[in-house]
Coordinates of C-alpha atoms and ligand atoms in Angstrom, one line a residue:
M10 CA 18.5 -8.2 -18.7
K11 CA 16.5 -8.8 -15.5
I12 CA 14.9 -5.6 -14.0
G13 CA 12.8 -5.4 -10.9
I14 CA 12.6 -4.7 -7.2
D15 CA 16.1 -4.5 -5.6
R16 CA 15.1 -3.4 -2.1
I17 CA 11.7 -3.0 -0.4
S18 CA 11.0 -1.2 2.9
F19 CA 7.6 -0.3 4.5
Y20 CA 6.5 2.1 7.2
T21 CA 3.3 2.7 9.0
S22 CA 2.2 5.1 11.8
H23 CA 3.2 4.4 15.4
Y24 CA -0.6 4.4 16.3
F25 CA -3.4 2.1 15.8
V26 CA -7.0 1.4 16.8
D27 CA -8.1 -2.1 17.5
L28 CA -11.2 -2.9 15.6
K29 CA -12.7 -4.3 18.8
T30 CA -12.7 -0.8 20.1
L31 CA -14.4 0.5 17.0
A32 CA -16.9 -2.3 17.0
E33 CA -17.9 -1.4 20.6
A34 CA -18.3 2.3 19.7
R35 CA -20.4 1.4 16.6
K36 CA -22.4 -1.3 18.5
V37 CA -21.6 -4.1 16.0
D38 CA -20.2 -7.6 16.6
A39 CA -16.4 -7.4 16.5
D40 CA -16.4 -10.5 14.3
K41 CA -17.9 -8.5 11.5
Y42 CA -14.5 -6.8 11.3
Y43 CA -12.2 -9.6 12.5
V44 CA -13.9 -12.4 10.5
G45 CA -16.3 -10.8 8.0
I46 CA -13.8 -8.3 6.4
G47 CA -10.7 -10.0 7.9
Q48 CA -9.2 -6.9 9.6
E49 CA -7.9 -6.6 13.2
K50 CA -6.3 -3.2 13.5
M51 CA -6.1 0.1 11.6
G52 CA -3.1 2.3 11.5
I53 CA -3.9 6.0 12.3
P54 CA -1.4 8.7 11.4
A55 CA -0.6 11.2 14.1
P56 CA -1.3 14.9 13.4
D57 CA 2.4 15.4 12.6
E58 CA 2.4 12.7 10.0
D59 CA 1.3 12.8 6.4
V60 CA 2.2 11.1 3.1
V61 CA 5.5 12.9 2.9
T62 CA 6.7 11.8 6.4
L63 CA 5.3 8.3 5.9
G64 CA 7.0 8.0 2.5
A65 CA 10.4 9.5 3.6
S66 CA 10.3 7.1 6.7
A67 CA 9.7 4.1 4.4
A68 CA 12.8 5.0 2.3
Y69 CA 14.9 6.0 5.3
P70 CA 16.4 2.6 5.9
L71 CA 17.6 2.6 2.2
M72 CA 19.1 6.0 2.7
K73 CA 21.0 4.9 5.9
E74 CA 22.5 2.0 3.9
G75 CA 23.6 4.3 1.1
E76 CA 21.3 2.7 -1.4
L77 CA 19.9 5.9 -2.8
E78 CA 23.1 7.3 -4.3
E79 CA 22.4 6.2 -7.9
V80 CA 18.7 7.2 -7.9
E81 CA 17.9 9.5 -10.8
L82 CA 14.1 8.9 -10.8
L83 CA 11.7 9.4 -7.9
L84 CA 8.1 8.4 -8.5
F85 CA 5.8 9.2 -5.7
A86 CA 2.4 7.4 -5.9
T87 CA -0.4 8.7 -3.7
E88 CA -4.1 9.5 -3.6
T89 CA -3.8 11.5 -0.4
G90 CA -2.3 14.6 -2.2
I91 CA -1.2 17.5 0.0
D92 CA -0.9 20.1 -2.7
Q93 CA -2.6 20.6 -6.0
S94 CA 0.6 21.6 -7.8
K95 CA 3.8 20.6 -6.0
A96 CA 4.6 16.9 -6.0
A97 CA 4.8 15.4 -2.5
G98 CA 7.9 13.5 -3.8
V99 CA 9.9 16.8 -4.1
Y100 CA 9.6 17.2 -0.3
V101 CA 10.6 13.6 0.1
H102 CA 13.6 14.2 -2.2
G103 CA 14.7 17.0 0.2
L104 CA 14.3 14.9 3.3
L105 CA 16.2 12.0 1.9
E106 CA 18.9 14.3 0.6
L107 CA 18.8 12.8 -2.9
G108 CA 21.0 14.4 -5.5
P109 CA 19.7 17.2 -7.7
R110 CA 20.2 15.2 -10.9
C111 CA 16.9 13.4 -10.4
R112 CA 13.4 13.4 -12.1
T113 CA 10.7 13.6 -9.5
V114 CA 7.0 13.4 -10.0
E115 CA 3.7 12.4 -8.2
L116 CA 1.4 9.9 -9.8
K117 CA -2.3 9.4 -9.1
Q118 CA -4.9 6.8 -10.0
A119 CA -6.4 5.7 -6.7
C120 CA -4.7 2.6 -5.4
Y121 CA -3.2 1.7 -8.8
S122 CA -0.6 4.4 -9.2
G123 CA 2.2 2.5 -7.4
T124 CA 2.0 -0.1 -10.1
A125 CA 2.0 2.5 -12.8
A126 CA 5.1 3.9 -11.1
I127 CA 6.8 0.5 -11.1
Q128 CA 6.1 0.0 -14.8
M129 CA 7.5 3.4 -15.6
A130 CA 10.6 2.8 -13.5
L131 CA 11.2 -0.5 -15.4
G132 CA 11.2 1.4 -18.6
F133 CA 13.6 4.0 -17.2
V134 CA 16.1 1.3 -16.0
A135 CA 15.7 -0.6 -19.4
R136 CA 17.1 2.6 -21.1
N137 CA 19.6 3.4 -18.4
P138 CA 20.7 0.1 -16.8
A139 CA 23.3 1.7 -14.6
K140 CA 20.7 4.0 -13.0
K141 CA 18.2 3.3 -10.3
A142 CA 14.6 4.5 -9.7
L143 CA 12.9 5.0 -6.3
V144 CA 9.2 4.2 -6.2
I145 CA 7.4 5.4 -3.1
T146 CA 3.7 4.6 -2.5
S147 CA 2.2 6.5 0.4
D148 CA -1.4 6.9 1.6
V149 CA -3.8 7.5 4.4
A150 CA -7.1 5.7 4.0
R151 CA -9.8 7.8 5.5
Y152 CA -13.6 7.4 5.4
E153 CA -16.4 9.2 7.3
L154 CA -17.0 8.3 11.0
G155 CA -19.7 5.6 11.2
S156 CA -19.6 4.8 7.5
P157 CA -19.2 1.2 6.2
G158 CA -15.7 2.0 5.0
E159 CA -14.6 3.2 8.4
A160 CA -13.3 -0.2 9.6
T161 CA -11.1 -0.4 6.4
Q162 CA -9.1 2.7 7.2
G163 CA -5.3 2.5 7.6
C164 CA -2.1 4.2 6.6
G165 CA 1.3 3.3 5.3
S166 CA 4.0 3.6 2.7
V167 CA 6.3 1.3 0.8
A168 CA 9.6 2.4 -0.8
M169 CA 11.1 0.2 -3.6
L170 CA 14.4 0.5 -5.3
I171 CA 14.0 -0.5 -9.0
S172 CA 17.2 -1.6 -10.7
A173 CA 18.9 -4.0 -13.2
D174 CA 19.9 -7.3 -11.7
P175 CA 17.5 -6.9 -8.8
R176 CA 18.2 -8.7 -5.6
I177 CA 14.5 -9.4 -4.6
L178 CA 12.0 -9.7 -7.5
A179 CA 12.7 -9.8 -11.3
I180 CA 9.6 -8.5 -13.0
D181 CA 8.3 -10.5 -16.0
P182 CA 7.7 -8.4 -19.2
E183 CA 4.1 -9.5 -19.6
A184 CA 1.2 -7.6 -18.1
G185 CA -2.6 -7.4 -18.5
Y186 CA -4.4 -4.1 -17.7
Y187 CA -7.9 -2.7 -17.8
T188 CA -9.5 0.7 -17.6
E189 CA -13.1 1.7 -17.3
D190 CA -14.7 5.0 -16.2
V191 CA -16.8 4.1 -13.2
M192 CA -17.6 5.8 -9.9
D193 CA -17.0 3.1 -7.2
F194 CA -14.7 5.2 -4.9
W195 CA -13.5 8.7 -5.3
R196 CA -12.5 11.8 -3.2
P197 CA -13.5 15.2 -4.6
N198 CA -11.0 18.0 -4.0
Y199 CA -13.2 19.6 -1.3
R200 CA -13.3 16.5 0.9
S201 CA -10.8 14.9 3.2
E202 CA -12.7 11.6 3.4
A203 CA -13.3 9.3 0.4
L204 CA -16.7 8.6 -0.9
V205 CA -17.4 5.0 -1.8
D206 CA -20.2 2.7 -3.2
G207 CA -18.8 -0.2 -1.2
K208 CA -20.6 -3.2 -2.6
Y209 CA -20.3 -1.9 -6.2
S210 CA -16.5 -1.3 -5.6
T211 CA -16.0 -5.0 -4.7
M212 CA -17.7 -6.0 -7.9
V213 CA -15.7 -3.7 -10.1
Y214 CA -12.5 -4.8 -8.4
I215 CA -13.2 -8.4 -9.5
H216 CA -14.4 -7.5 -13.0
A217 CA -11.1 -5.6 -13.6
L218 CA -9.2 -8.6 -12.2
I219 CA -10.8 -11.0 -14.6
E220 CA -10.2 -8.7 -17.6
S221 CA -6.6 -8.0 -16.6
W222 CA -5.9 -11.7 -16.1
K223 CA -7.3 -12.5 -19.6
Q224 CA -4.8 -10.2 -21.3
Y225 CA -1.9 -11.4 -19.0
A226 CA -2.7 -15.0 -19.8
E227 CA -2.9 -14.4 -23.5
E228 CA 0.4 -12.6 -23.6
S229 CA 2.3 -14.9 -21.2
G230 CA 0.7 -18.3 -22.0
R231 CA 0.8 -18.9 -18.3
E232 CA -2.0 -20.5 -16.3
L233 CA -3.0 -19.9 -12.7
T234 CA -1.3 -23.1 -11.7
D235 CA 2.1 -21.6 -12.8
F236 CA 2.2 -19.4 -9.7
D237 CA 3.5 -20.2 -6.3
R238 CA 1.9 -17.3 -4.5
F239 CA -0.4 -14.3 -5.2
C240 CA -0.4 -10.8 -3.9
Y241 CA -3.6 -8.8 -4.4
H242 CA -4.5 -5.2 -3.7
I243 CA -5.8 -5.4 -0.1
P244 CA -8.5 -2.9 0.9
F245 CA -9.3 -5.5 3.5
T246 CA -7.9 -9.1 3.6
K247 CA -11.3 -10.8 2.8
M248 CA -11.4 -8.9 -0.5
A249 CA -8.1 -10.6 -1.6
E250 CA -9.5 -14.0 -0.7
K251 CA -12.8 -13.4 -2.5
A252 CA -11.0 -12.2 -5.6
H253 CA -8.7 -15.2 -5.8
Q254 CA -11.7 -17.6 -5.3
K255 CA -13.5 -15.8 -8.2
L256 CA -10.4 -16.0 -10.4
C257 CA -9.9 -19.7 -9.7
R258 CA -13.6 -20.3 -10.5
K259 CA -13.3 -18.4 -13.8
C260 CA -10.2 -20.4 -14.7
R261 CA -11.8 -23.7 -13.5
V262 CA -9.1 -24.3 -11.1
K263 CA -10.2 -26.2 -7.9
T264 CA -8.9 -24.5 -4.8
S265 CA -9.3 -25.9 -1.4
R266 CA -9.2 -23.9 1.9
E267 CA -5.7 -25.2 2.4
D268 CA -4.6 -24.1 -1.1
M269 CA -6.0 -20.6 -0.4
Q270 CA -4.1 -20.5 2.9
H271 CA -0.9 -21.5 1.1
L272 CA -1.2 -19.1 -1.8
L273 CA -2.4 -16.0 0.0
E274 CA -2.1 -16.1 3.8
E275 CA 1.5 -14.8 4.3
S276 CA 0.7 -11.8 2.0
L277 CA -2.2 -10.8 4.2
R278 CA -0.4 -10.7 7.6
Y279 CA 0.8 -7.1 7.7
S280 CA -2.4 -5.6 6.1
R281 CA -4.6 -7.3 8.7
I282 CA -3.0 -5.1 11.3
T283 CA -2.2 -1.9 9.4
G284 CA -5.4 -1.5 7.4
N285 CA -5.6 -0.2 3.8
C286 CA -2.6 1.7 2.6
Y287 CA -4.3 2.4 -0.8
S288 CA -1.5 2.7 -3.4
G289 CA 0.9 0.7 -1.2
S290 CA -1.5 -2.1 -0.2
M291 CA -0.4 -4.7 -2.6
Y292 CA 3.3 -3.9 -1.9
V293 CA 2.7 -4.2 1.8
G294 CA 1.3 -7.6 0.9
L295 CA 4.4 -8.5 -1.1
T296 CA 6.6 -7.3 1.8
S297 CA 4.6 -9.4 4.2
L298 CA 4.9 -12.5 1.9
L299 CA 8.6 -12.2 1.6
E300 CA 9.3 -11.4 5.2
T301 CA 6.9 -13.6 7.1
G302 CA 6.8 -16.7 5.0
E303 CA 8.7 -19.7 6.3
E304 CA 9.4 -21.3 2.9
D305 CA 12.3 -20.2 0.8
L306 CA 10.7 -18.5 -2.2
T307 CA 13.8 -18.4 -4.4
G308 CA 12.9 -19.0 -8.0
K309 CA 9.1 -18.9 -7.3
R310 CA 6.8 -16.9 -9.5
I311 CA 4.4 -14.5 -7.7
G312 CA 1.2 -13.2 -9.4
L313 CA 0.4 -9.6 -8.6
Y314 CA -2.9 -7.9 -9.0
S315 CA -3.1 -4.1 -8.5
Y316 CA -6.5 -2.3 -8.5
G317 CA -7.3 1.4 -8.3
S318 CA -10.9 2.5 -8.1
G319 CA -12.3 4.6 -10.9
C320 CA -10.9 2.2 -12.2
V321 CA -7.7 0.7 -13.5
G322 CA -6.5 -2.9 -12.8
E323 CA -3.3 -4.6 -13.7
F324 CA -2.1 -8.2 -13.4
Y325 CA 1.6 -8.8 -13.6
S326 CA 4.2 -11.1 -12.1
G327 CA 7.8 -11.6 -10.9
V328 CA 10.3 -14.2 -9.9
V329 CA 11.9 -14.2 -6.5
Q330 CA 15.7 -13.9 -6.7
P331 CA 18.4 -16.0 -4.9
G332 CA 19.6 -14.4 -1.7
Y333 CA 16.5 -12.1 -1.4
R334 CA 16.2 -12.8 2.4
D335 CA 19.6 -11.2 3.0
V336 CA 18.4 -7.8 1.8
L337 CA 14.9 -7.6 3.5
F338 CA 14.1 -5.5 6.6
G339 CA 11.9 -8.1 8.3
D340 CA 13.3 -7.6 11.8
Q341 CA 12.9 -3.9 11.6
H342 CA 9.3 -4.2 10.4
A343 CA 8.4 -6.7 13.1
K344 CA 9.8 -4.3 15.7
M345 CA 8.0 -1.3 14.3
L346 CA 4.6 -3.2 14.3
A347 CA 5.2 -4.7 17.8
E348 CA 6.0 -1.3 19.3
R349 CA 3.0 0.6 18.1
T350 CA 0.7 2.4 20.6
E351 CA -3.0 1.6 20.8
L352 CA -5.4 4.5 20.8
T353 CA -8.6 4.7 22.8
Y354 CA -11.7 5.5 20.9
Q355 CA -11.6 9.1 22.2
Q356 CA -8.0 9.6 21.1
Y357 CA -8.9 8.2 17.6
E358 CA -11.8 10.7 17.3
D359 CA -9.7 13.6 18.5
I360 CA -7.1 12.9 15.8
F361 CA -9.8 12.3 13.2
H362 CA -11.3 15.7 13.9
Y363 CA -8.0 17.5 13.6
G364 CA -8.6 17.2 9.9
V365 CA -6.6 19.0 7.2
P366 CA -4.2 21.5 8.6
T367 CA -4.4 25.1 7.4
D368 CA -2.0 28.0 7.4
G369 CA -0.6 29.2 10.7
G370 CA -2.5 26.6 12.9
D371 CA -1.2 25.1 16.2
Y372 CA 1.2 22.4 15.3
I373 CA 2.8 21.6 18.6
F374 CA 2.1 17.9 19.2
P375 CA 5.0 16.7 21.3
Q376 CA 3.0 13.7 22.5
Y377 CA 2.9 12.3 19.0
K378 CA 6.5 12.9 18.0
T379 CA 7.6 9.6 16.5
G380 CA 9.4 8.4 13.4
P381 CA 12.4 9.9 11.6
F382 CA 10.5 12.8 10.0
R383 CA 7.6 15.0 11.1
F384 CA 5.3 17.6 9.6
S385 CA 5.9 20.7 11.7
G386 CA 3.4 23.2 10.3
I387 CA 2.3 25.5 7.6
S388 CA 3.7 29.0 7.4
Q389 CA 2.8 31.5 4.7
H390 CA 1.0 28.6 3.0
K391 CA 4.2 26.6 2.8
R392 CA 4.4 23.1 4.4
E393 CA 7.3 22.6 6.7
Y394 CA 9.0 19.3 7.7
E395 CA 11.5 18.5 10.3
S396 CA 14.1 15.7 10.2
L397 CA 14.7 14.1 13.6
V398 CA 17.6 12.0 12.4
Ligands
LIG410 N1 -19.4 -12.4 12.1 C1 -18.8 -12.8 11.0 N2 -19.0 -12.2 9.8 C2 -19.9 -11.2 9.7 C3 -20.6 -10.7 10.9 C4 -20.3 -11.4 12.1 N3 -20.9 -11.0 13.3 N4 -21.3 -9.7 10.6 C5 -21.2 -9.5 9.2 N5 -20.3 -10.4 8.7 C6 -19.8 -10.5 7.4 C7 -20.9 -10.3 6.3 O1 -21.6 -11.5 6.1 C8 -20.1 -9.9 5.1 O2 -19.5 -11.1 4.6 P1 -19.7 -11.4 3.0 O3 -19.1 -10.2 2.3 O4 -18.9 -12.6 2.8 O5 -21.1 -11.5 2.8 C9 -18.9 -9.1 5.8 O6 -18.9 -9.4 7.1 C10 -19.1 -7.6 5.6 O7 -20.4 -7.3 6.1 P2 -21.3 -6.3 5.3 O8 -21.3 -6.7 3.8 O9 -22.6 -6.1 6.0 O10 -20.4 -5.0 5.5 P3 -20.7 -3.5 5.1 O11 -21.7 -3.4 3.9 O12 -21.0 -2.7 6.3 O13 -19.3 -3.0 4.6 C11 -17.8 -2.8 2.6 C12 -18.5 -3.8 3.7 C13 -19.0 -2.3 1.7 C14 -16.8 -3.6 1.8 C15 -17.2 -1.7 3.4 O14 -16.2 -2.1 4.2 C16 -16.7 -0.6 2.5 O15 -17.4 0.2 2.0 N6 -15.3 -0.5 2.4 C17 -14.6 0.5 1.6 C18 -14.6 0.2 0.1 C19 -13.7 -1.0 -0.2 O16 -12.8 -1.3 0.5 N7 -13.9 -1.6 -1.4 C20 -13.1 -2.7 -1.9 C21 -13.0 -2.7 -3.4 S1 -12.5 -1.1 -4.0 C22 -10.8 -1.1 -3.7 O17 -10.2 -2.1 -3.5 C23 -10.1 0.3 -3.7 C24 -9.8 0.7 -2.3 O18 -8.7 0.4 -1.8 C25 -10.8 1.4 -1.6

């Protein structure tokens, strides 16, 4: 039985900062961002958006099409937790009006947890082929102002329906994974910005890739040349390119600039203008590949590398299914990205300093009211959300 991704939908904030604007404020050459790290824009969530509203908004198109009726498992992957106890997914369950007969839980392991959620969902469907699982990855990448990580901020969410006989990507049973206790990137509970040892993190990312690949290759018997495209975790697009070059070198596969372009470029298009979406980054890459690529990918095998600092890496793969183009949301995503509003540097800083909301604060932000769902405040220490649809 084939199991995998049946639908995929992504969402990012209505607001962005062009990295030229940031470069000017930080007095660096804009090409350091545009060329050096390969990023052009970063998505910035408005004060009335958080991982719940982003996640529910990503899944909303599926809800509208009646695709969520058989969902009995909701896995919500995030490293931007809004509560130490209650799963953000339970709020999303309410906003999406899912049935009460549903398991809901939040998963965390930095940017990796979306992949853990997918693997768990595959197991659930294998035991219950008539049932479906909804995996939502949702994050806000936030670093200190003026820090090296600042230009790699972003936000976004990806909602994926996991089912038997999937219409988009049948996931192969083989996988290679790797865990090592390292401190390359982390966010203590008392901070709203991540801490990162930037250069070290890029080295650990690649080390975990090589180790994950080794296990995957042993289990599957496949070689790098058996893949038609690759999707990497994308903290910034240059990272994915460097990782693939390193993997090719390790496997002694010659890869020209044109090969790199062919294997990766389509998967990097959305991330270049949304920024890092942490747990969703690789899945934003997959969405970008499927929706923006000109070639019909039916029957093609995609290699997927997921990485979460701390760290856990996983390499797995899937085969694109016939008719996949008929069930994508490419036009909606293109419209969403084209209609975003650019922030000035001052507007960006104002939103940044708004920080983490606390009980009873001022939550009236009519100027930012966008998207199908909004965070409307905290009363008696309870988060409140409003559906605008
Ligand atoms: N024109 C063209 N290129 C330029 C340039 C210019 N004017 N100026 C600089 N560059 C190039 C540099 O040569 C460099 O390229 P190489 O890496 O190929 O040498 C690149 O731009 C970046 O410049 P720096 O190395 O000087 O940049 P930095 O040290 O200020 O910041 C970073 C880079 C450390 C990765 C930083 O962005 C960071 O800390 N990011 C957050 C951490 C991160 O994303 N890590 C990735 C792995 S961990 C992970 O994947 C999990 C996750 O999601 C966070």
